[in-house]
Short mmCIF file of C-alpha atoms in Angstrom, two decimals:
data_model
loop_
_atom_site.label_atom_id
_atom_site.label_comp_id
_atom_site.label_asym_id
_atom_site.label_seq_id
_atom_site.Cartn_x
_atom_site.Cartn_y
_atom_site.Cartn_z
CA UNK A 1 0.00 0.00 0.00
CA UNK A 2 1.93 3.27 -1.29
CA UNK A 3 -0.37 5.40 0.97
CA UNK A 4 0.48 9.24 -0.61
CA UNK A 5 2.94 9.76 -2.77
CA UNK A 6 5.03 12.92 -3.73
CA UNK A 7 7.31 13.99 -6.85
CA UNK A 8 9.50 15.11 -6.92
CA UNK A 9 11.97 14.94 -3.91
CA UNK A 10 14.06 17.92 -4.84
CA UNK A 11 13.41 20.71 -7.21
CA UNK A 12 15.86 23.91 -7.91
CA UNK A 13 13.63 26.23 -9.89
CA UNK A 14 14.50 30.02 -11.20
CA UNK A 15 12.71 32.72 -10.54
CA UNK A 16 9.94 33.37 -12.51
CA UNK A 17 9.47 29.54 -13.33
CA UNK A 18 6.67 27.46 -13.22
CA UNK A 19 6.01 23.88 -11.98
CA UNK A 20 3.80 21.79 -10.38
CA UNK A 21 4.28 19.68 -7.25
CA UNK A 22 2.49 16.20 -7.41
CA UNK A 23 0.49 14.11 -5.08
CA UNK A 24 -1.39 11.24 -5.42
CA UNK A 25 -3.13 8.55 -2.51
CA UNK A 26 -4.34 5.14 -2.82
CA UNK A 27 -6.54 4.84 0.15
CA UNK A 28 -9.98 6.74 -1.06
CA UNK A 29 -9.41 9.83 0.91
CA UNK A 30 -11.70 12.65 0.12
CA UNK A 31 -9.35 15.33 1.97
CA UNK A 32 -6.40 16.23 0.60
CA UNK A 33 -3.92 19.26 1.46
CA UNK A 34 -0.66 21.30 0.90
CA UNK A 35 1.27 22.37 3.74
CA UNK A 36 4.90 24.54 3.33
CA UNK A 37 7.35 24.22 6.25
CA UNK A 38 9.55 26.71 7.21
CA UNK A 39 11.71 27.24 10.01
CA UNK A 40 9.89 28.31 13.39
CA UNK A 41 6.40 27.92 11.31
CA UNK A 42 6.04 24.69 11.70
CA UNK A 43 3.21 23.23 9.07
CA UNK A 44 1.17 26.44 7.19
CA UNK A 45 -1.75 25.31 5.41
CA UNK A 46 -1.44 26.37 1.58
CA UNK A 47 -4.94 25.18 -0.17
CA UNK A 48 -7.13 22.14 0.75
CA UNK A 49 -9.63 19.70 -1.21
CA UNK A 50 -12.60 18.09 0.70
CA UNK A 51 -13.32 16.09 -2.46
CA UNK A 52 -13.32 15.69 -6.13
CA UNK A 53 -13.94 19.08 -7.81
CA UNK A 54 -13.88 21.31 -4.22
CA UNK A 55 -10.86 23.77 -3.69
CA UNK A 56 -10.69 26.08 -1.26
CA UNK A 57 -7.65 28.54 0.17
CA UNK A 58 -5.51 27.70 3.65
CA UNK A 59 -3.55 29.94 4.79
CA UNK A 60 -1.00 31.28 2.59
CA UNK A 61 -2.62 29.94 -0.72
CA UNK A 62 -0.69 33.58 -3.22
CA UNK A 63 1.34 31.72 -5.63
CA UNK A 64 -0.27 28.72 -5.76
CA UNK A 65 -2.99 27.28 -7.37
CA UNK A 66 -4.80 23.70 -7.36
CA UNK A 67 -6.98 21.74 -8.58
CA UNK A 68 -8.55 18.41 -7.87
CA UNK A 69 -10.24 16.32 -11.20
CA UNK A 70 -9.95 12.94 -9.17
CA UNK A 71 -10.23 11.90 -5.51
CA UNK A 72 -6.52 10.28 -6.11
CA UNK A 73 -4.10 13.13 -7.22
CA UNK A 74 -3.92 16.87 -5.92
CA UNK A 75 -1.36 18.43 -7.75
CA UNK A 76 0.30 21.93 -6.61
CA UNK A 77 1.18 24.66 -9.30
CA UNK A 78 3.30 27.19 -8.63
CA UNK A 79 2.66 30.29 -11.79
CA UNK A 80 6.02 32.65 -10.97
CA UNK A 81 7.81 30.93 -8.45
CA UNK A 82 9.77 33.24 -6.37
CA UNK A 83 12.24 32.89 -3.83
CA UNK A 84 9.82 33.24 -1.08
CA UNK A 85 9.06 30.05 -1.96
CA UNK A 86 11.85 28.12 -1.10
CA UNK A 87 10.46 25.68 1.38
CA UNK A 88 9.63 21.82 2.12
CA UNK A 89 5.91 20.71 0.97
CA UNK A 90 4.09 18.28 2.16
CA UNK A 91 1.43 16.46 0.75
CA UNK A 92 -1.25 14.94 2.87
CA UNK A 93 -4.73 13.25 2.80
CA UNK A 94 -7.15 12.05 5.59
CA UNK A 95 -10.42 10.10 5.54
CA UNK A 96 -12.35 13.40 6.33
CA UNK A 97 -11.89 16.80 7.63
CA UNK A 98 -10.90 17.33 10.77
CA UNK A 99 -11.67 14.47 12.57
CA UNK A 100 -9.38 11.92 11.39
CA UNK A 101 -5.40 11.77 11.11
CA UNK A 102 -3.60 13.31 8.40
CA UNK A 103 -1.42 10.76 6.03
CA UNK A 104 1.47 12.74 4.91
CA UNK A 105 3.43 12.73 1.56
CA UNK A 106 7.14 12.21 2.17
CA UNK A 107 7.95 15.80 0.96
CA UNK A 108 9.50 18.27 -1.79
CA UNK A 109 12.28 20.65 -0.92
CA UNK A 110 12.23 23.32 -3.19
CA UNK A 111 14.50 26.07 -4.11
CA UNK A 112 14.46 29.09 -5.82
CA UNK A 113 16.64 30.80 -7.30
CA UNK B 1 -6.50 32.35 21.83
CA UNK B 2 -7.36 33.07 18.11
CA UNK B 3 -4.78 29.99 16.38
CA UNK B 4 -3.14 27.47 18.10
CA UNK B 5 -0.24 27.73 20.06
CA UNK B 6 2.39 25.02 21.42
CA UNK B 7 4.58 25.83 23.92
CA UNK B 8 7.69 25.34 24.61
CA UNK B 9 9.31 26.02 21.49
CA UNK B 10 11.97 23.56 22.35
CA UNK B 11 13.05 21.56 25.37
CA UNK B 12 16.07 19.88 26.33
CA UNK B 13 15.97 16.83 28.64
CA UNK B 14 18.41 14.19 30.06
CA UNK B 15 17.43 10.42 29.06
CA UNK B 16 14.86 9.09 31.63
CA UNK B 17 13.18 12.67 32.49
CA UNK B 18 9.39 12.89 31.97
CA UNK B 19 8.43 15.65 30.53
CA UNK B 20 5.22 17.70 29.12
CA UNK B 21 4.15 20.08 26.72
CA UNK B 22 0.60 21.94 25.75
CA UNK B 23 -0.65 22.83 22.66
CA UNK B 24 -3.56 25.80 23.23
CA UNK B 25 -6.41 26.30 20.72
CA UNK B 26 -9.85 28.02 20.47
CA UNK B 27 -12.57 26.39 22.36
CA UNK B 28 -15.46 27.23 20.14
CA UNK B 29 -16.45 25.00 17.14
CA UNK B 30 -14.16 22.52 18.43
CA UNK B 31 -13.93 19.33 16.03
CA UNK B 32 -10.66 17.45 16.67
CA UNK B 33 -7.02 17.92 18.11
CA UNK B 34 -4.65 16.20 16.67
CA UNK B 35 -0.94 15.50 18.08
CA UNK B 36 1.91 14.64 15.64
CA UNK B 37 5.31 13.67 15.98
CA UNK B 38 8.22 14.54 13.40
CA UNK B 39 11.24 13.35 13.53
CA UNK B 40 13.84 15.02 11.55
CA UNK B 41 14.30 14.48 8.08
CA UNK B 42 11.20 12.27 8.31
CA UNK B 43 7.14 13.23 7.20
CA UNK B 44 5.02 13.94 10.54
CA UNK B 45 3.47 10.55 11.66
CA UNK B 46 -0.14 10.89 13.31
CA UNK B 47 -0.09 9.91 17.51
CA UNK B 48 -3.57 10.79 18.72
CA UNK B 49 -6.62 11.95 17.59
CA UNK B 50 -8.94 13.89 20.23
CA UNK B 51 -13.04 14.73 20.32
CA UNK B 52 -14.35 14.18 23.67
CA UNK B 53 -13.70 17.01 26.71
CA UNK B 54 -11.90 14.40 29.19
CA UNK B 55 -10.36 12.40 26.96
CA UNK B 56 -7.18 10.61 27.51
CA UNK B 57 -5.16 8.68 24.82
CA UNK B 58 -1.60 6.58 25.66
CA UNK B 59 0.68 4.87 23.06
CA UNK B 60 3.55 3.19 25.03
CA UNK B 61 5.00 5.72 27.33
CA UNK B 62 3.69 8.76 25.44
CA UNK B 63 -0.25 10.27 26.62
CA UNK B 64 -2.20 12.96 25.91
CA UNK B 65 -5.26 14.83 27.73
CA UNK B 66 -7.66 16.96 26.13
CA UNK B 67 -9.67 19.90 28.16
CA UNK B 68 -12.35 21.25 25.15
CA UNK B 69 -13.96 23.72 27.26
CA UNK B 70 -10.46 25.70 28.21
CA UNK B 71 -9.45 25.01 25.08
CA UNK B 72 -5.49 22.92 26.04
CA UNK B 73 -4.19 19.74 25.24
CA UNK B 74 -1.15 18.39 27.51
CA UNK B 75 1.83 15.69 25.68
CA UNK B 76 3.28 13.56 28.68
CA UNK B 77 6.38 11.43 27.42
CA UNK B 78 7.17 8.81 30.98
CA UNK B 79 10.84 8.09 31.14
CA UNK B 80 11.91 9.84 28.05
CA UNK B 81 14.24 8.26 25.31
CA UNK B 82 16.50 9.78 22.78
CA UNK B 83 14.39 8.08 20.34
CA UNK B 84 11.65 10.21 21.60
CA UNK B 85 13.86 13.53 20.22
CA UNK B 86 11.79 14.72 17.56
CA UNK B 87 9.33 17.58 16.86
CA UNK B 88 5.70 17.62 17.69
CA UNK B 89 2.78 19.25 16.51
CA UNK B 90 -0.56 19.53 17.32
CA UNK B 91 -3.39 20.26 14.84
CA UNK B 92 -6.94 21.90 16.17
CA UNK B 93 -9.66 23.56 14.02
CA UNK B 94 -9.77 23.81 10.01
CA UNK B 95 -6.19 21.22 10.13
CA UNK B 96 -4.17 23.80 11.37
CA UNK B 97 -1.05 23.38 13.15
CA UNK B 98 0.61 25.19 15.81
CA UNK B 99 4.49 25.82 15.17
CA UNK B 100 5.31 22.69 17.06
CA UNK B 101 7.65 21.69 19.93
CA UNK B 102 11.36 20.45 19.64
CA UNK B 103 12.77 17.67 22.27
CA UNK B 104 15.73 16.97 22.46
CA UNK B 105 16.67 13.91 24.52
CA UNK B 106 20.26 13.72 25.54
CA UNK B 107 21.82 10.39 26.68
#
């Protein structure tokens, strides 16, 4: 059971690139979420999916965008990426919102340049 | 308390100290609290789950308590390990997460 999975790992970008950040799960969960860690911030919530074809903004969602066509895969785009952006994502999905535990992705440590 | 909070920030113990931390969060429209643990280098791995006022959960020698109506959640880690360094987080309303405390377990 691959649970969630992330690609890619590592990722140097430039400024002003785009990309986008993949996740995928293999265990039916409606909720899905991105979450940037940075040093003394712990886990900030970037944009979250309660299901198939529902988005909706976390906390710092500028920069980002998402979508989510399937239940399985929630992928991240970043339009301009910038070097505020340097960071580690995670990727993580749950049965439902808020009241059961978060699965996390095994992360993607980005940099920009 | 508008978001949650965690305090310490970090903590430094010898091997075999018990020690506690509390993660703070708003008591209205409370759904869940969730404590995590994060080891370095490592994706945050789930250790309780919380809904009732009262409740208390205990995995080995790590516990938790949860007071809704005050809106706190106390970690206890009995006879602490340097396995046990690692970060934890807890996780209230809309899968939030406080900023998360470091322990550092020296042998």
């Amino acid at each position: 059971n691959a649970g969630v999975t992330q690609t890619p790992k590592f990722q140097v970008l430039k400024t002003g690139q785009s990309m986008t950040l993949q996740c995928a799960q293999d265990m039916n969960h409606e909720y899905m979420s991105w979450y940037r860690q940075d040093p003394g911030m712990g886990l900030r919530l970037i944009h979250y999916s309660v299901g198939a074809g529902i988005t909706d903004q976390g906390e710092v969602p500028n920069g980002y965008n998402v979508s989510r066509s399937t239940t399985e895969d929630f992928p991240l785009r970043l339009l301009s990426a910038a070097p505020s952006q340097t960071s580690v994502y995670f990727c993580a999905s749950s049965s439902s919102y808020n009241n059961e535990k978060l699965f996390f992705g095994s992360g993607t440590q980005l940099s920009v340049l | 308390i508008l978001n949650v909070e965690q305090s310490p920030q970090s903590l430094h113990v010898q091997e075999g100290d018990s020690t506690n931390f509390t993660c703070s969060f708003p008591s209205s429209n409370f759904y869940a609290l969730h404590w995590y643990r994060w080891e370095t280098a490592k994706s945050p791995e789930a250790l309780f789950v919380m809904t009732l006022n009262g409740d208390e959960k205990k995995k080995g020698r790590i516990s938790a308590t949860l007071n809704t109506k005050e809106g706190y959640s106390y970690l206890y880690i009995k006879g602490s390990q340097p396995e046990d360094s690692a970060t934890y987080l807890c996780s209230c309303r809309d899968m939030r997460f406080g900023a998360g405390t470091r322990l550092t377990v020296k042998p």
